[in-house]
JSON list of C-alpha atoms in Angstrom, two decimals:
[
{"chain": "A", "resi": 1, "resn": "GLY", "atom": "CA", "xyz": [8.58, -0.87, -14.78]},
{"chain": "A", "resi": 2, "resn": "GLU", "atom": "CA", "xyz": [9.70, -1.57, -11.25]},
{"chain": "A", "resi": 3, "resn": "ASN", "atom": "CA", "xyz": [9.42, -5.07, -9.77]},
{"chain": "A", "resi": 4, "resn": "VAL", "atom": "CA", "xyz": [9.69, -5.80, -6.03]},
{"chain": "A", "resi": 5, "resn": "GLU", "atom": "CA", "xyz": [10.23, -9.29, -4.63]},
{"chain": "A", "resi": 6, "resn": "GLN", "atom": "CA", "xyz": [9.65, -9.92, -0.90]},
{"chain": "A", "resi": 7, "resn": "HIS", "atom": "CA", "xyz": [10.79, -12.90, 1.20]},
{"chain": "A", "resi": 8, "resn": "PRO", "atom": "CA", "xyz": [9.80, -14.86, 3.13]},
{"chain": "A", "resi": 9, "resn": "SER", "atom": "CA", "xyz": [6.05, -15.06, 2.50]},
{"chain": "A", "resi": 10, "resn": "THR", "atom": "CA", "xyz": [5.50, -16.32, 6.06]},
{"chain": "A", "resi": 11, "resn": "LEU", "atom": "CA", "xyz": [7.67, -16.00, 9.15]},
{"chain": "A", "resi": 12, "resn": "SER", "atom": "CA", "xyz": [7.08, -17.52, 12.55]},
{"chain": "A", "resi": 13, "resn": "VAL", "atom": "CA", "xyz": [9.17, -16.50, 15.59]},
{"chain": "A", "resi": 14, "resn": "GLN", "atom": "CA", "xyz": [9.08, -16.81, 19.36]},
{"chain": "A", "resi": 15, "resn": "GLU", "atom": "CA", "xyz": [8.44, -13.73, 21.45]},
{"chain": "A", "resi": 16, "resn": "GLY", "atom": "CA", "xyz": [11.69, -11.93, 22.12]},
{"chain": "A", "resi": 17, "resn": "ASP", "atom": "CA", "xyz": [13.41, -13.22, 18.96]},
{"chain": "A", "resi": 18, "resn": "SER", "atom": "CA", "xyz": [14.37, -11.02, 16.02]},
{"chain": "A", "resi": 19, "resn": "ALA", "atom": "CA", "xyz": [12.60, -11.05, 12.66]},
{"chain": "A", "resi": 20, "resn": "VAL", "atom": "CA", "xyz": [14.07, -10.08, 9.29]},
{"chain": "A", "resi": 21, "resn": "ILE", "atom": "CA", "xyz": [12.16, -9.52, 6.06]},
{"chain": "A", "resi": 22, "resn": "LYS", "atom": "CA", "xyz": [14.01, -8.90, 2.80]},
{"chain": "A", "resi": 23, "resn": "CYS", "atom": "CA", "xyz": [13.03, -7.19, -0.44]},
{"chain": "A", "resi": 24, "resn": "THR", "atom": "CA", "xyz": [14.78, -6.78, -3.75]},
{"chain": "A", "resi": 25, "resn": "TYR", "atom": "CA", "xyz": [13.94, -4.26, -6.44]},
{"chain": "A", "resi": 26, "resn": "SER", "atom": "CA", "xyz": [14.74, -4.16, -10.13]},
{"chain": "A", "resi": 27, "resn": "ASP", "atom": "CA", "xyz": [15.09, -0.49, -11.08]},
{"chain": "A", "resi": 28, "resn": "SER", "atom": "CA", "xyz": [18.26, 1.17, -9.82]},
{"chain": "A", "resi": 29, "resn": "ALA", "atom": "CA", "xyz": [16.52, 4.56, -10.14]},
{"chain": "A", "resi": 30, "resn": "SER", "atom": "CA", "xyz": [14.20, 3.78, -7.20]},
{"chain": "A", "resi": 31, "resn": "ASN", "atom": "CA", "xyz": [15.02, 6.12, -4.36]},
{"chain": "A", "resi": 32, "resn": "TYR", "atom": "CA", "xyz": [12.38, 5.76, -1.65]},
{"chain": "A", "resi": 33, "resn": "PHE", "atom": "CA", "xyz": [11.53, 2.56, 0.27]},
{"chain": "A", "resi": 34, "resn": "PRO", "atom": "CA", "xyz": [8.67, 2.48, 2.79]},
{"chain": "A", "resi": 35, "resn": "TRP", "atom": "CA", "xyz": [7.50, -0.42, 4.95]},
{"chain": "A", "resi": 36, "resn": "TYR", "atom": "CA", "xyz": [3.85, -0.92, 5.90]},
{"chain": "A", "resi": 37, "resn": "LYS", "atom": "CA", "xyz": [2.22, -3.03, 8.61]},
{"chain": "A", "resi": 38, "resn": "GLN", "atom": "CA", "xyz": [-1.30, -4.33, 8.10]},
{"chain": "A", "resi": 39, "resn": "GLU", "atom": "CA", "xyz": [-3.19, -5.91, 10.97]},
{"chain": "A", "resi": 40, "resn": "LEU", "atom": "CA", "xyz": [-6.09, -8.23, 10.21]},
{"chain": "A", "resi": 41, "resn": "GLY", "atom": "CA", "xyz": [-9.06, -6.34, 8.81]},
{"chain": "A", "resi": 42, "resn": "LYS", "atom": "CA", "xyz": [-7.32, -2.97, 8.98]},
{"chain": "A", "resi": 43, "resn": "ARG", "atom": "CA", "xyz": [-5.58, -0.57, 6.63]},
{"chain": "A", "resi": 44, "resn": "PRO", "atom": "CA", "xyz": [-1.85, -0.65, 5.87]},
{"chain": "A", "resi": 45, "resn": "GLN", "atom": "CA", "xyz": [0.06, 1.78, 8.07]},
{"chain": "A", "resi": 46, "resn": "LEU", "atom": "CA", "xyz": [3.55, 3.14, 7.51]},
{"chain": "A", "resi": 47, "resn": "ILE", "atom": "CA", "xyz": [6.02, 1.94, 10.14]},
{"chain": "A", "resi": 48, "resn": "ILE", "atom": "CA", "xyz": [9.34, 3.14, 8.74]},
{"chain": "A", "resi": 49, "resn": "ASP", "atom": "CA", "xyz": [10.84, 4.40, 5.48]},
{"chain": "A", "resi": 50, "resn": "ILE", "atom": "CA", "xyz": [14.28, 5.05, 4.05]},
{"chain": "A", "resi": 51, "resn": "ARG", "atom": "CA", "xyz": [15.61, 7.14, 1.21]},
{"chain": "A", "resi": 52, "resn": "SER", "atom": "CA", "xyz": [18.45, 6.21, -1.11]},
{"chain": "A", "resi": 53, "resn": "ASN", "atom": "CA", "xyz": [20.92, 8.63, 0.41]},
{"chain": "A", "resi": 54, "resn": "VAL", "atom": "CA", "xyz": [20.81, 6.71, 3.72]},
{"chain": "A", "resi": 55, "resn": "GLY", "atom": "CA", "xyz": [22.07, 3.18, 4.45]},
{"chain": "A", "resi": 56, "resn": "GLU", "atom": "CA", "xyz": [20.24, 2.49, 7.70]},
{"chain": "A", "resi": 57, "resn": "LYS", "atom": "CA", "xyz": [17.46, 3.95, 9.79]},
{"chain": "A", "resi": 58, "resn": "LYS", "atom": "CA", "xyz": [16.23, 2.94, 13.24]},
{"chain": "A", "resi": 59, "resn": "ASP", "atom": "CA", "xyz": [13.09, 3.63, 15.23]},
{"chain": "A", "resi": 60, "resn": "GLN", "atom": "CA", "xyz": [13.07, 1.87, 18.60]},
{"chain": "A", "resi": 61, "resn": "ARG", "atom": "CA", "xyz": [12.75, -1.88, 17.87]},
{"chain": "A", "resi": 62, "resn": "ILE", "atom": "CA", "xyz": [12.48, -1.42, 14.12]},
{"chain": "A", "resi": 63, "resn": "ALA", "atom": "CA", "xyz": [15.30, -0.80, 11.65]},
{"chain": "A", "resi": 64, "resn": "VAL", "atom": "CA", "xyz": [15.61, -0.75, 7.89]},
{"chain": "A", "resi": 65, "resn": "THR", "atom": "CA", "xyz": [18.82, -1.25, 5.90]},
{"chain": "A", "resi": 66, "resn": "LEU", "atom": "CA", "xyz": [19.38, -0.43, 2.24]},
{"chain": "A", "resi": 67, "resn": "ASN", "atom": "CA", "xyz": [22.05, -1.78, -0.12]},
{"chain": "A", "resi": 68, "resn": "LYS", "atom": "CA", "xyz": [21.79, 0.23, -3.33]},
{"chain": "A", "resi": 69, "resn": "THR", "atom": "CA", "xyz": [24.52, -1.71, -5.11]},
{"chain": "A", "resi": 70, "resn": "ALA", "atom": "CA", "xyz": [22.75, -5.03, -4.58]},
{"chain": "A", "resi": 71, "resn": "LYS", "atom": "CA", "xyz": [19.30, -3.43, -4.91]},
{"chain": "A", "resi": 72, "resn": "HIS", "atom": "CA", "xyz": [17.88, -4.87, -1.76]},
{"chain": "A", "resi": 73, "resn": "PHE", "atom": "CA", "xyz": [16.53, -3.56, 1.53]},
{"chain": "A", "resi": 74, "resn": "SER", "atom": "CA", "xyz": [15.49, -5.28, 4.73]},
{"chain": "A", "resi": 75, "resn": "LEU", "atom": "CA", "xyz": [13.25, -4.76, 7.75]},
{"chain": "A", "resi": 76, "resn": "HIS", "atom": "CA", "xyz": [14.61, -5.82, 11.13]},
{"chain": "A", "resi": 77, "resn": "ILE", "atom": "CA", "xyz": [12.37, -6.16, 14.19]},
{"chain": "A", "resi": 78, "resn": "THR", "atom": "CA", "xyz": [14.12, -6.90, 17.48]},
{"chain": "A", "resi": 79, "resn": "GLU", "atom": "CA", "xyz": [12.61, -8.20, 20.72]},
{"chain": "A", "resi": 80, "resn": "THR", "atom": "CA", "xyz": [9.43, -9.20, 18.93]},
{"chain": "A", "resi": 81, "resn": "GLN", "atom": "CA", "xyz": [6.11, -9.07, 20.76]},
{"chain": "A", "resi": 82, "resn": "PRO", "atom": "CA", "xyz": [2.77, -10.75, 19.98]},
{"chain": "A", "resi": 83, "resn": "GLU", "atom": "CA", "xyz": [1.37, -7.39, 18.84]},
{"chain": "A", "resi": 84, "resn": "ASP", "atom": "CA", "xyz": [3.98, -7.37, 16.06]},
{"chain": "A", "resi": 85, "resn": "SER", "atom": "CA", "xyz": [1.98, -10.18, 14.41]},
{"chain": "A", "resi": 86, "resn": "ALA", "atom": "CA", "xyz": [0.66, -8.77, 11.12]},
{"chain": "A", "resi": 87, "resn": "VAL", "atom": "CA", "xyz": [1.32, -8.66, 7.39]},
{"chain": "A", "resi": 88, "resn": "TYR", "atom": "CA", "xyz": [4.28, -6.51, 6.40]},
{"chain": "A", "resi": 89, "resn": "PHE", "atom": "CA", "xyz": [4.69, -4.96, 2.95]},
{"chain": "A", "resi": 90, "resn": "CYS", "atom": "CA", "xyz": [7.76, -3.37, 1.45]},
{"chain": "A", "resi": 91, "resn": "ALA", "atom": "CA", "xyz": [7.58, -0.93, -1.45]},
{"chain": "A", "resi": 92, "resn": "ALA", "atom": "CA", "xyz": [9.81, 0.95, -3.87]},
{"chain": "A", "resi": 93, "resn": "ASP", "atom": "CA", "xyz": [9.28, 4.37, -5.43]},
{"chain": "A", "resi": 94, "resn": "LEU", "atom": "CA", "xyz": [10.90, 5.46, -8.67]},
{"chain": "A", "resi": 95, "resn": "GLY", "atom": "CA", "xyz": [10.03, 9.06, -7.92]},
{"chain": "A", "resi": 96, "resn": "GLY", "atom": "CA", "xyz": [10.18, 10.23, -11.52]},
{"chain": "A", "resi": 97, "resn": "GLY", "atom": "CA", "xyz": [10.01, 9.29, -15.17]},
{"chain": "A", "resi": 98, "resn": "THR", "atom": "CA", "xyz": [7.05, 7.37, -16.55]},
{"chain": "A", "resi": 99, "resn": "SER", "atom": "CA", "xyz": [6.22, 5.85, -13.15]},
{"chain": "A", "resi": 100, "resn": "TYR", "atom": "CA", "xyz": [6.06, 9.19, -11.41]},
{"chain": "A", "resi": 101, "resn": "GLY", "atom": "CA", "xyz": [3.82, 9.05, -8.35]},
{"chain": "A", "resi": 102, "resn": "LYS", "atom": "CA", "xyz": [3.53, 5.27, -8.19]},
{"chain": "A", "resi": 103, "resn": "LEU", "atom": "CA", "xyz": [4.71, 2.90, -5.44]},
{"chain": "A", "resi": 104, "resn": "THR", "atom": "CA", "xyz": [5.40, -0.74, -6.30]},
{"chain": "A", "resi": 105, "resn": "PHE", "atom": "CA", "xyz": [4.59, -3.10, -3.41]},
{"chain": "A", "resi": 106, "resn": "GLY", "atom": "CA", "xyz": [6.06, -6.47, -2.53]},
{"chain": "A", "resi": 107, "resn": "GLN", "atom": "CA", "xyz": [3.79, -9.48, -2.06]},
{"chain": "A", "resi": 108, "resn": "GLY", "atom": "CA", "xyz": [3.75, -9.26, 1.74]},
{"chain": "A", "resi": 109, "resn": "THR", "atom": "CA", "xyz": [5.09, -11.30, 4.67]},
{"chain": "A", "resi": 110, "resn": "ILE", "atom": "CA", "xyz": [2.80, -12.80, 7.30]},
{"chain": "A", "resi": 111, "resn": "LEU", "atom": "CA", "xyz": [4.68, -12.49, 10.61]},
{"chain": "A", "resi": 112, "resn": "THR", "atom": "CA", "xyz": [3.45, -14.54, 13.56]},
{"chain": "A", "resi": 113, "resn": "VAL", "atom": "CA", "xyz": [4.99, -13.99, 16.99]},
{"chain": "A", "resi": 114, "resn": "HIS", "atom": "CA", "xyz": [4.27, -16.83, 19.42]},
{"chain": "A", "resi": 115, "resn": "PRO", "atom": "CA", "xyz": [4.06, -15.97, 23.14]},
{"chain": "B", "resi": 6, "resn": "ASN", "atom": "CA", "xyz": [-7.85, 15.50, 11.15]},
{"chain": "B", "resi": 7, "resn": "ALA", "atom": "CA", "xyz": [-9.71, 12.72, 9.33]},
{"chain": "B", "resi": 8, "resn": "GLY", "atom": "CA", "xyz": [-6.93, 11.79, 6.85]},
{"chain": "B", "resi": 9, "resn": "VAL", "atom": "CA", "xyz": [-8.32, 9.59, 4.04]},
{"chain": "B", "resi": 10, "resn": "THR", "atom": "CA", "xyz": [-12.04, 8.86, 4.21]},
{"chain": "B", "resi": 11, "resn": "GLN", "atom": "CA", "xyz": [-13.70, 6.15, 2.14]},
{"chain": "B", "resi": 12, "resn": "THR", "atom": "CA", "xyz": [-17.40, 5.54, 1.63]},
{"chain": "B", "resi": 13, "resn": "PRO", "atom": "CA", "xyz": [-19.13, 3.20, 1.89]},
{"chain": "B", "resi": 14, "resn": "LYS", "atom": "CA", "xyz": [-17.38, 0.82, 4.28]},
{"chain": "B", "resi": 15, "resn": "PHE", "atom": "CA", "xyz": [-19.35, -2.23, 3.09]},
{"chain": "B", "resi": 16, "resn": "GLN", "atom": "CA", "xyz": [-21.42, -2.93, -0.01]},
{"chain": "B", "resi": 17, "resn": "VAL", "atom": "CA", "xyz": [-23.08, -5.92, -1.62]},
{"chain": "B", "resi": 18, "resn": "LEU", "atom": "CA", "xyz": [-23.92, -5.75, -5.32]},
{"chain": "B", "resi": 19, "resn": "LYS", "atom": "CA", "xyz": [-25.48, -8.04, -7.86]},
{"chain": "B", "resi": 20, "resn": "THR", "atom": "CA", "xyz": [-23.63, -8.94, -11.03]},
{"chain": "B", "resi": 21, "resn": "GLY", "atom": "CA", "xyz": [-24.11, -6.22, -13.64]},
{"chain": "B", "resi": 22, "resn": "GLN", "atom": "CA", "xyz": [-24.92, -3.43, -11.21]},
{"chain": "B", "resi": 23, "resn": "SER", "atom": "CA", "xyz": [-22.87, -0.25, -11.19]},
{"chain": "B", "resi": 24, "resn": "MET", "atom": "CA", "xyz": [-21.38, 1.56, -8.25]},
{"chain": "B", "resi": 25, "resn": "THR", "atom": "CA", "xyz": [-19.04, 4.41, -7.35]},
{"chain": "B", "resi": 26, "resn": "LEU", "atom": "CA", "xyz": [-16.64, 4.22, -4.42]},
{"chain": "B", "resi": 27, "resn": "GLN", "atom": "CA", "xyz": [-15.84, 7.60, -2.91]},
{"chain": "B", "resi": 28, "resn": "CYS", "atom": "CA", "xyz": [-12.54, 8.77, -1.45]},
{"chain": "B", "resi": 29, "resn": "ALA", "atom": "CA", "xyz": [-11.63, 12.14, 0.05]},
{"chain": "B", "resi": 30, "resn": "GLN", "atom": "CA", "xyz": [-8.49, 13.39, 1.79]},
{"chain": "B", "resi": 31, "resn": "ASP", "atom": "CA", "xyz": [-8.03, 16.49, 3.90]},
{"chain": "B", "resi": 32, "resn": "MET", "atom": "CA", "xyz": [-4.21, 16.59, 3.96]},
{"chain": "B", "resi": 33, "resn": "ASN", "atom": "CA", "xyz": [-3.78, 18.74, 0.83]},
{"chain": "B", "resi": 34, "resn": "HIS", "atom": "CA", "xyz": [-2.07, 15.82, -0.89]},
{"chain": "B", "resi": 35, "resn": "ASN", "atom": "CA", "xyz": [-1.38, 15.97, -4.60]},
{"chain": "B", "resi": 36, "resn": "SER", "atom": "CA", "xyz": [-1.41, 12.26, -5.47]},
{"chain": "B", "resi": 37, "resn": "MET", "atom": "CA", "xyz": [-4.21, 9.74, -4.91]},
{"chain": "B", "resi": 38, "resn": "TYR", "atom": "CA", "xyz": [-4.48, 5.99, -5.53]},
{"chain": "B", "resi": 39, "resn": "TRP", "atom": "CA", "xyz": [-6.94, 3.12, -5.71]},
{"chain": "B", "resi": 40, "resn": "TYR", "atom": "CA", "xyz": [-5.83, -0.42, -4.78]},
{"chain": "B", "resi": 41, "resn": "ARG", "atom": "CA", "xyz": [-7.62, -3.72, -4.46]},
{"chain": "B", "resi": 42, "resn": "GLN", "atom": "CA", "xyz": [-6.63, -6.42, -2.00]},
{"chain": "B", "resi": 43, "resn": "ASP", "atom": "CA", "xyz": [-7.95, -9.94, -2.41]},
{"chain": "B", "resi": 44, "resn": "PRO", "atom": "CA", "xyz": [-7.92, -12.39, 0.53]},
{"chain": "B", "resi": 45, "resn": "GLY", "atom": "CA", "xyz": [-4.37, -13.35, 1.46]},
{"chain": "B", "resi": 46, "resn": "MET", "atom": "CA", "xyz": [-2.99, -11.22, -1.33]},
{"chain": "B", "resi": 47, "resn": "GLY", "atom": "CA", "xyz": [-0.98, -8.05, -1.65]},
{"chain": "B", "resi": 48, "resn": "LEU", "atom": "CA", "xyz": [-2.02, -4.62, -2.86]},
{"chain": "B", "resi": 49, "resn": "ARG", "atom": "CA", "xyz": [-2.66, -4.24, -6.57]},
{"chain": "B", "resi": 50, "resn": "LEU", "atom": "CA", "xyz": [-2.85, -0.76, -8.05]},
{"chain": "B", "resi": 51, "resn": "ILE", "atom": "CA", "xyz": [-5.97, -0.09, -10.12]},
{"chain": "B", "resi": 52, "resn": "TYR", "atom": "CA", "xyz": [-5.59, 3.59, -11.05]},
{"chain": "B", "resi": 53, "resn": "TYR", "atom": "CA", "xyz": [-3.74, 6.57, -9.71]},
{"chain": "B", "resi": 54, "resn": "SER", "atom": "CA", "xyz": [-3.73, 10.33, -10.05]},
{"chain": "B", "resi": 55, "resn": "ALA", "atom": "CA", "xyz": [-0.28, 11.83, -9.64]},
{"chain": "B", "resi": 56, "resn": "SER", "atom": "CA", "xyz": [-1.75, 15.33, -9.54]},
{"chain": "B", "resi": 57, "resn": "GLU", "atom": "CA", "xyz": [-5.09, 17.05, -9.94]},
{"chain": "B", "resi": 58, "resn": "GLY", "atom": "CA", "xyz": [-6.22, 16.78, -13.56]},
{"chain": "B", "resi": 59, "resn": "THR", "atom": "CA", "xyz": [-4.30, 13.59, -14.39]},
{"chain": "B", "resi": 60, "resn": "THR", "atom": "CA", "xyz": [-5.13, 9.91, -14.07]},
{"chain": "B", "resi": 61, "resn": "ASP", "atom": "CA", "xyz": [-3.17, 6.84, -15.10]},
{"chain": "B", "resi": 62, "resn": "LYS", "atom": "CA", "xyz": [-3.75, 3.11, -15.27]},
{"chain": "B", "resi": 63, "resn": "GLY", "atom": "CA", "xyz": [-2.13, 0.86, -12.75]},
{"chain": "B", "resi": 64, "resn": "GLU", "atom": "CA", "xyz": [-1.64, -2.89, -12.75]},
{"chain": "B", "resi": 65, "resn": "VAL", "atom": "CA", "xyz": [-5.31, -4.02, -12.94]},
{"chain": "B", "resi": 66, "resn": "PRO", "atom": "CA", "xyz": [-7.47, -1.24, -14.54]},
{"chain": "B", "resi": 67, "resn": "ASN", "atom": "CA", "xyz": [-9.88, -3.39, -16.57]},
{"chain": "B", "resi": 68, "resn": "GLY", "atom": "CA", "xyz": [-13.51, -3.02, -15.47]},
{"chain": "B", "resi": 69, "resn": "TYR", "atom": "CA", "xyz": [-12.90, 0.24, -13.60]},
{"chain": "B", "resi": 70, "resn": "ASN", "atom": "CA", "xyz": [-12.97, 3.96, -14.27]},
{"chain": "B", "resi": 71, "resn": "VAL", "atom": "CA", "xyz": [-11.81, 6.85, -12.11]},
{"chain": "B", "resi": 72, "resn": "SER", "atom": "CA", "xyz": [-12.47, 10.54, -11.73]},
{"chain": "B", "resi": 73, "resn": "ARG", "atom": "CA", "xyz": [-10.25, 13.05, -9.95]},
{"chain": "B", "resi": 74, "resn": "LEU", "atom": "CA", "xyz": [-13.08, 15.41, -9.08]},
{"chain": "B", "resi": 75, "resn": "ASN", "atom": "CA", "xyz": [-10.82, 18.00, -7.42]},
{"chain": "B", "resi": 76, "resn": "LYS", "atom": "CA", "xyz": [-7.68, 17.96, -5.31]},
{"chain": "B", "resi": 77, "resn": "ARG", "atom": "CA", "xyz": [-9.49, 16.33, -2.38]},
{"chain": "B", "resi": 78, "resn": "GLU", "atom": "CA", "xyz": [-11.61, 13.67, -4.08]},
{"chain": "B", "resi": 79, "resn": "PHE", "atom": "CA", "xyz": [-10.85, 10.63, -6.23]},
{"chain": "B", "resi": 80, "resn": "SER", "atom": "CA", "xyz": [-13.68, 8.23, -7.09]},
{"chain": "B", "resi": 81, "resn": "LEU", "atom": "CA", "xyz": [-13.63, 4.69, -8.47]},
{"chain": "B", "resi": 82, "resn": "ARG", "atom": "CA", "xyz": [-16.50, 3.42, -10.62]},
{"chain": "B", "resi": 83, "resn": "LEU", "atom": "CA", "xyz": [-17.50, -0.12, -11.48]},
{"chain": "B", "resi": 84, "resn": "GLU", "atom": "CA", "xyz": [-19.74, 0.14, -14.55]},
{"chain": "B", "resi": 85, "resn": "SER", "atom": "CA", "xyz": [-20.91, -3.49, -14.63]},
{"chain": "B", "resi": 86, "resn": "ALA", "atom": "CA", "xyz": [-19.85, -5.37, -11.52]},
{"chain": "B", "resi": 87, "resn": "ALA", "atom": "CA", "xyz": [-18.54, -8.93, -11.83]},
{"chain": "B", "resi": 88, "resn": "PRO", "atom": "CA", "xyz": [-17.92, -11.54, -9.08]},
{"chain": "B", "resi": 89, "resn": "SER", "atom": "CA", "xyz": [-14.18, -11.30, -9.84]},
{"chain": "B", "resi": 90, "resn": "GLN", "atom": "CA", "xyz": [-14.30, -7.75, -8.50]},
{"chain": "B", "resi": 91, "resn": "THR", "atom": "CA", "xyz": [-15.20, -8.94, -5.02]},
{"chain": "B", "resi": 92, "resn": "SER", "atom": "CA", "xyz": [-12.39, -7.48, -2.93]},
{"chain": "B", "resi": 93, "resn": "VAL", "atom": "CA", "xyz": [-11.36, -4.90, -0.37]},
{"chain": "B", "resi": 94, "resn": "TYR", "atom": "CA", "xyz": [-10.68, -1.56, -2.02]},
{"chain": "B", "resi": 95, "resn": "PHE", "atom": "CA", "xyz": [-8.25, 0.89, -0.46]},
{"chain": "B", "resi": 96, "resn": "CYS", "atom": "CA", "xyz": [-7.81, 4.52, -1.37]},
{"chain": "B", "resi": 97, "resn": "ALA", "atom": "CA", "xyz": [-4.52, 6.22, -0.52]},
{"chain": "B", "resi": 98, "resn": "SER", "atom": "CA", "xyz": [-2.97, 9.64, -0.89]},
{"chain": "B", "resi": 99, "resn": "ARG", "atom": "CA", "xyz": [0.38, 11.33, -0.49]},
{"chain": "B", "resi": 100, "resn": "LEU", "atom": "CA", "xyz": [1.90, 14.74, -0.84]},
{"chain": "B", "resi": 101, "resn": "ALA", "atom": "CA", "xyz": [4.35, 13.85, -3.63]},
{"chain": "B", "resi": 102, "resn": "ALA", "atom": "CA", "xyz": [6.66, 11.15, -4.90]},
{"chain": "B", "resi": 103, "resn": "ASN", "atom": "CA", "xyz": [9.12, 9.85, -2.31]},
{"chain": "B", "resi": 104, "resn": "GLN", "atom": "CA", "xyz": [6.67, 10.65, 0.46]},
{"chain": "B", "resi": 105, "resn": "PRO", "atom": "CA", "xyz": [4.61, 8.20, 2.56]},
{"chain": "B", "resi": 106, "resn": "GLN", "atom": "CA", "xyz": [1.23, 7.05, 1.32]},
{"chain": "B", "resi": 107, "resn": "HIS", "atom": "CA", "xyz": [-1.66, 7.28, 3.77]},
{"chain": "B", "resi": 108, "resn": "PHE", "atom": "CA", "xyz": [-4.44, 4.73, 3.41]},
{"chain": "B", "resi": 109, "resn": "GLY", "atom": "CA", "xyz": [-8.16, 4.90, 4.11]},
{"chain": "B", "resi": 110, "resn": "ASP", "atom": "CA", "xyz": [-9.96, 2.19, 6.09]},
{"chain": "B", "resi": 111, "resn": "GLY", "atom": "CA", "xyz": [-11.12, 0.38, 2.96]},
{"chain": "B", "resi": 112, "resn": "THR", "atom": "CA", "xyz": [-14.40, -0.58, 1.31]},
{"chain": "B", "resi": 113, "resn": "ARG", "atom": "CA", "xyz": [-15.38, -4.26, 1.53]},
{"chain": "B", "resi": 114, "resn": "LEU", "atom": "CA", "xyz": [-17.24, -5.04, -1.69]},
{"chain": "B", "resi": 115, "resn": "SER", "atom": "CA", "xyz": [-19.04, -8.31, -2.42]},
{"chain": "B", "resi": 116, "resn": "ILE", "atom": "CA", "xyz": [-20.54, -9.05, -5.81]},
{"chain": "B", "resi": 117, "resn": "LEU", "atom": "CA", "xyz": [-23.01, -11.89, -6.04]}
]
């Protein structure tokens, strides 16, 4: 099955700095990669996603890049703000075969933005 | 539009008791999922239902059963609760593979 590794497990930045979280996946057939943000005590919420036919996607201060050859994808947050502090999860979706319908999540990154 | 609704929000059980967690979605999604999240940990898939009428085991299915009652509802049952099942349980749904999953607010379950 698919395996997703996420790094770093914790990340501390100053307000206004950039933050980068990286994930690698094992199955080259994976073709959909969402990122979720989970604030303390709340549900995970989708913040951005990318499909395998695209190399980069941006949404205001958030961007995701995908390198299919190396099987890794990254989340980039620019001009970080204290409200960006949360746990971030990456995930990979095979989209077919025996794992049809199942997302595989990374272990999560605790991002802390200091004012 | 309520999205994914989970009940109850909180529950305390004694070891050996049984309980069913309820989940319903109103987005006409085909696939539904149950995850558990332990403190400081990631999301671990318990069971999922890729489409109405099918269910499959995830990463940690032992001690749980599921029922896909209809397209809207997917329940999770603990037959004989154990302290190791103390966790936050999230239900999620999505339209199809390669589409975003939408999560409910979670059920916080404590087993004494």
